[in-house]
């Protein structure tokens, strides 16, 4: 089960990247410039004399060929190309293997749907956003590969999408489930989708407006407390490199990064949703966002002013971990030699390969 879990997680990552690429590309101006560039290169192919410097016909041909290959992934259908590739791979499976794969896949989807539905309505990080997107990508992949899908999974997915109807992926780029299924989803899935996403996004924006005052108060307390604690930790234990102190400092560093990530995500979520729905930000919301940015700046200022101390702490942690790895390698090497002596297998190829691997690791860890 764990192996299948890892495999499907890997496939989810594989499906997410081209989908993210498509969404970002759709929301950028690159495609406009790309079309213009391709048009110019095509014109040069017909009339190479337009170039100021002489170029061989073969070079222009090679460039056009490269453009043709790249263009496949720049037509805002990278996710669709991967879907087709996955379907072709599935066709090569024998019937029994395909059936088992489908069963395991469906179990995975049910599990992920339940887990994703349990996330808070106010997502707080990009990791949670990608979880929602990956679920959609995987459900769509399953339907594409096996034509039909369990209705309970579809219903669960629609509930998830209604709950997370517009969350930031990157910058101002939002994850919009209705756009996704309109572009990539089969008619069967689209027909099952009864969600009123406009209404859901309005409700989400209203919720954000109401909850922002509370969020500001919470972050004010958290950031203030964090600044006091991390300032004291770095000041009072400046030359203390004991493991407990390093762990404390490292924990505080990650806590600050976590707060910064949450605040950044919240600001992106609020501003991007306003931008997508073409609604102006009222004065109260504008002030709230400004306050959140102040907290974000406080975290940033601390990291900027303590770069050396933070880098030293990180270096000590890295050295400690390297030391632990080195001890494990040395002990494993000794154990290997002892077992080989007892079994009188010091000349076997397997033993020599393992011993060589340990020597390589030791050399990498300790340097030349």
Coordinates of C-alpha atoms in Angstrom, one line a residue, residues 57-324:
X57 CA 19.5 27.7 -44.6
X58 CA 20.2 24.6 -42.5
X59 CA 20.5 26.7 -39.3
X60 CA 17.1 28.4 -40.0
X61 CA 15.6 25.0 -40.6
X62 CA 17.0 23.6 -37.3
X63 CA 15.6 26.7 -35.5
X64 CA 12.2 26.2 -36.9
X65 CA 12.3 22.5 -36.1
X66 CA 13.2 23.4 -32.5
X67 CA 10.3 25.9 -32.3
X68 CA 7.9 23.3 -33.6
X69 CA 8.9 20.9 -30.8
X70 CA 8.7 23.6 -28.1
X71 CA 5.4 24.9 -29.4
X72 CA 3.7 21.7 -28.4
X73 CA 4.2 22.7 -24.8
X74 CA 3.4 26.3 -25.3
X75 CA -0.1 25.9 -26.6
X76 CA -1.6 26.0 -23.1
X77 CA -2.2 22.2 -23.4
X78 CA 0.8 20.7 -21.6
X79 CA -1.5 19.0 -19.1
X80 CA -3.6 17.6 -21.9
X81 CA -0.4 16.2 -23.5
X82 CA 0.5 14.4 -20.3
X83 CA -3.0 13.1 -20.0
X84 CA -2.7 11.5 -23.4
X85 CA 0.7 10.1 -22.6
X86 CA -0.7 8.5 -19.4
X87 CA -3.6 7.0 -21.3
X88 CA -1.2 5.5 -23.9
X89 CA 0.9 4.1 -21.1
X90 CA -2.2 2.5 -19.6
X91 CA -3.1 0.9 -22.9
X92 CA 0.1 -1.1 -22.7
X93 CA -0.9 -2.8 -19.4
X94 CA -2.5 -6.2 -19.5
X95 CA -6.1 -6.5 -18.4
X96 CA -5.4 -7.8 -14.9
X97 CA -2.7 -5.2 -14.2
X98 CA -5.0 -2.4 -15.5
X99 CA -7.8 -3.6 -13.3
X100 CA -5.6 -3.7 -10.2
X101 CA -4.2 -0.3 -11.0
X102 CA -7.7 1.2 -11.4
X103 CA -8.7 -0.3 -8.0
X104 CA -5.7 1.1 -6.2
X105 CA -6.1 4.4 -8.0
X106 CA -9.7 4.7 -6.9
X107 CA -8.8 3.9 -3.3
X108 CA -6.1 6.6 -3.4
X109 CA -8.6 9.1 -4.8
X110 CA -11.1 8.4 -2.0
X111 CA -8.5 8.8 0.6
X112 CA -7.2 12.0 -0.8
X113 CA -10.7 13.4 -1.3
X114 CA -11.4 12.8 2.4
X115 CA -8.1 14.3 3.5
X116 CA -8.5 17.4 1.3
X117 CA -12.1 17.9 2.4
X118 CA -10.8 18.1 6.0
X119 CA -8.6 21.1 5.2
X120 CA -9.7 24.4 6.7
X121 CA -11.8 26.6 4.4
X122 CA -9.2 29.4 4.8
X123 CA -6.1 27.7 3.2
X124 CA -2.9 29.0 4.8
X125 CA -0.1 27.8 2.5
X126 CA 0.7 26.9 -1.1
X127 CA 1.1 23.2 0.0
X128 CA -2.6 23.1 0.8
X129 CA -3.5 24.8 -2.4
X130 CA -1.5 22.3 -4.5
X131 CA -3.2 19.5 -2.6
X132 CA -6.6 20.7 -3.9
X133 CA -5.2 21.2 -7.5
X134 CA -3.5 17.7 -7.5
X135 CA -6.8 16.1 -6.4
X136 CA -8.6 17.7 -9.4
X137 CA -5.8 16.7 -11.8
X138 CA -5.8 13.1 -10.5
X139 CA -9.6 12.7 -10.6
X140 CA -9.6 14.0 -14.2
X141 CA -6.7 11.6 -15.0
X142 CA -8.6 8.6 -13.6
X143 CA -11.7 9.5 -15.7
X144 CA -9.6 10.0 -18.8
X145 CA -7.9 6.7 -18.4
X146 CA -10.8 4.5 -17.3
X147 CA -13.8 6.5 -18.8
X148 CA -16.0 6.2 -15.7
X149 CA -15.5 7.0 -12.0
X150 CA -17.2 6.4 -8.7
X151 CA -19.9 9.0 -8.1
X152 CA -18.9 9.3 -4.5
X153 CA -15.5 10.5 -5.6
X154 CA -17.0 13.0 -8.0
X155 CA -19.4 14.3 -5.3
X156 CA -16.5 14.6 -2.9
X157 CA -14.5 16.5 -5.4
X158 CA -17.3 18.9 -6.2
X159 CA -17.7 19.6 -2.5
X160 CA -14.0 20.3 -2.2
X161 CA -14.1 22.6 -5.2
X162 CA -17.1 24.5 -3.8
X163 CA -15.1 25.0 -0.6
X164 CA -11.9 26.0 -2.4
X165 CA -13.3 27.9 -5.4
X166 CA -10.5 30.4 -5.9
X167 CA -7.1 30.1 -4.1
X168 CA -3.8 31.5 -5.2
X169 CA -1.3 29.3 -7.0
X170 CA 1.5 31.7 -7.7
X171 CA 1.4 35.5 -7.4
X172 CA -1.9 36.7 -8.9
X173 CA -2.6 33.4 -10.6
X174 CA -5.6 31.7 -9.0
X175 CA -6.8 28.1 -9.1
X176 CA -10.3 28.2 -10.6
X177 CA -11.9 24.7 -10.7
X178 CA -14.7 25.7 -13.1
X179 CA -12.1 26.9 -15.7
X180 CA -10.1 23.7 -15.3
X181 CA -13.0 21.4 -16.0
X182 CA -14.3 23.6 -18.7
X183 CA -11.0 23.2 -20.5
X184 CA -9.9 19.7 -19.6
X185 CA -12.8 17.9 -18.0
X186 CA -15.1 15.3 -19.8
X187 CA -18.7 16.2 -20.3
X188 CA -19.7 13.6 -17.7
X189 CA -17.7 15.5 -15.0
X190 CA -19.0 18.9 -16.1
X191 CA -22.6 17.6 -16.0
X192 CA -22.1 16.5 -12.4
X193 CA -20.8 19.9 -11.4
X194 CA -23.8 21.8 -10.0
X195 CA -21.8 24.3 -8.0
X196 CA -22.4 28.0 -8.3
X197 CA -18.8 29.1 -8.2
X198 CA -19.6 32.8 -8.5
X199 CA -21.7 32.6 -5.4
X200 CA -19.1 30.5 -3.6
X201 CA -16.4 33.0 -4.4
X202 CA -18.6 35.9 -3.2
X203 CA -19.2 34.0 0.1
X204 CA -15.5 33.3 0.4
X205 CA -14.6 36.9 -0.1
X206 CA -17.3 38.0 2.5
X207 CA -15.8 35.5 4.9
X208 CA -12.3 36.9 4.4
X209 CA -13.5 40.4 5.0
X210 CA -15.1 39.4 8.3
X211 CA -12.2 37.2 9.5
X212 CA -9.4 39.6 8.5
X213 CA -9.7 41.7 11.7
X214 CA -9.3 38.6 13.8
X215 CA -6.4 37.4 11.7
X216 CA -4.6 40.7 12.1
X217 CA -5.0 40.5 15.9
X218 CA -3.7 36.9 16.0
X219 CA -0.7 37.7 13.8
X220 CA 0.0 40.8 15.9
X221 CA 0.3 38.6 19.0
X222 CA 2.2 35.8 17.2
X223 CA 4.7 38.1 15.4
X224 CA 5.4 40.2 18.5
X225 CA 5.9 37.1 20.6
X226 CA 8.2 35.6 18.0
X227 CA 10.3 38.7 17.6
X228 CA 10.8 38.9 21.4
X229 CA 11.7 35.2 21.7
X230 CA 14.0 35.0 18.7
X231 CA 15.7 38.3 19.6
X232 CA 16.4 37.0 23.1
X233 CA 17.6 33.6 21.8
X234 CA 20.1 35.1 19.3
X235 CA 21.3 37.7 21.8
X236 CA 21.7 35.6 25.0
X237 CA 23.2 32.5 23.3
X238 CA 25.3 34.2 20.7
X239 CA 28.4 32.0 21.2
X240 CA 26.5 28.9 22.5
X241 CA 26.7 26.1 20.0
X242 CA 25.2 23.3 22.1
X243 CA 22.7 21.1 20.3
X244 CA 19.7 22.2 22.4
X245 CA 20.4 25.9 21.7
X246 CA 20.8 25.2 18.0
X247 CA 17.5 23.3 17.9
X248 CA 15.8 26.2 19.7
X249 CA 17.2 28.7 17.2
X250 CA 16.4 26.6 14.3
X251 CA 12.8 26.1 15.5
X252 CA 12.4 29.9 15.9
X253 CA 13.8 30.5 12.4
X254 CA 11.3 28.0 10.9
X255 CA 8.5 29.6 13.0
X256 CA 9.2 33.0 11.4
X257 CA 9.3 31.5 7.9
X258 CA 6.0 29.8 8.7
X259 CA 4.4 33.1 9.8
X260 CA 5.7 34.9 6.7
X261 CA 4.4 32.2 4.4
X262 CA 0.9 32.3 6.0
X263 CA 0.7 36.1 5.9
X264 CA 2.0 36.2 2.3
X265 CA -0.5 33.6 1.3
X266 CA -3.4 35.5 3.0
X267 CA -2.5 38.7 1.2
X268 CA -2.3 37.0 -2.1
X269 CA -5.6 35.2 -1.5
X270 CA -7.5 38.4 -0.7
X271 CA -6.0 40.6 -3.4
X272 CA -6.0 38.0 -6.2
X273 CA -9.7 37.1 -5.5
X274 CA -10.6 40.8 -5.7
X275 CA -8.7 41.1 -9.0
X276 CA -10.3 38.0 -10.5
X277 CA -13.8 39.1 -9.6
X278 CA -13.0 42.7 -10.6
X279 CA -14.2 44.1 -7.3
X280 CA -12.5 47.1 -5.7
X281 CA -11.0 46.7 -2.3
X282 CA -12.8 48.9 0.2
X283 CA -10.9 51.1 2.7
X284 CA -11.2 48.7 5.6
X285 CA -9.8 45.8 3.6
X286 CA -7.0 48.0 2.2
X287 CA -6.0 49.0 5.7
X288 CA -6.1 45.4 6.8
X289 CA -3.9 44.3 4.0
X290 CA -1.5 47.1 4.8
X291 CA -1.3 45.9 8.4
X292 CA -0.5 42.4 7.3
X293 CA 2.3 43.7 5.0
X294 CA 3.7 45.6 8.0
X295 CA 3.9 42.3 9.9
X296 CA 5.5 40.6 6.9
X297 CA 8.0 43.5 6.8
X298 CA 8.9 43.0 10.5
X299 CA 9.8 39.3 9.8
X300 CA 11.8 40.3 6.8
X301 CA 13.6 43.0 8.7
X302 CA 14.7 40.6 11.4
X303 CA 16.1 38.1 8.8
X304 CA 17.8 40.9 7.0
X305 CA 19.5 42.3 10.1
X306 CA 20.5 38.9 11.4
X307 CA 21.7 37.2 8.2
X308 CA 25.1 36.3 9.6
X309 CA 23.8 34.8 12.9
X310 CA 21.1 32.8 11.0
X311 CA 23.6 31.5 8.5
X312 CA 26.0 30.4 11.3
X313 CA 23.1 28.6 13.0
X314 CA 22.2 26.8 9.8
X315 CA 25.8 25.9 9.2
X316 CA 26.1 24.4 12.7
X317 CA 23.0 22.3 12.1
X318 CA 24.3 21.1 8.8
X319 CA 27.6 20.1 10.4
X320 CA 25.8 18.2 13.1
X321 CA 23.7 16.3 10.6
X322 CA 26.8 15.5 8.5
X323 CA 28.5 14.2 11.7
X324 CA 25.6 11.9 12.4

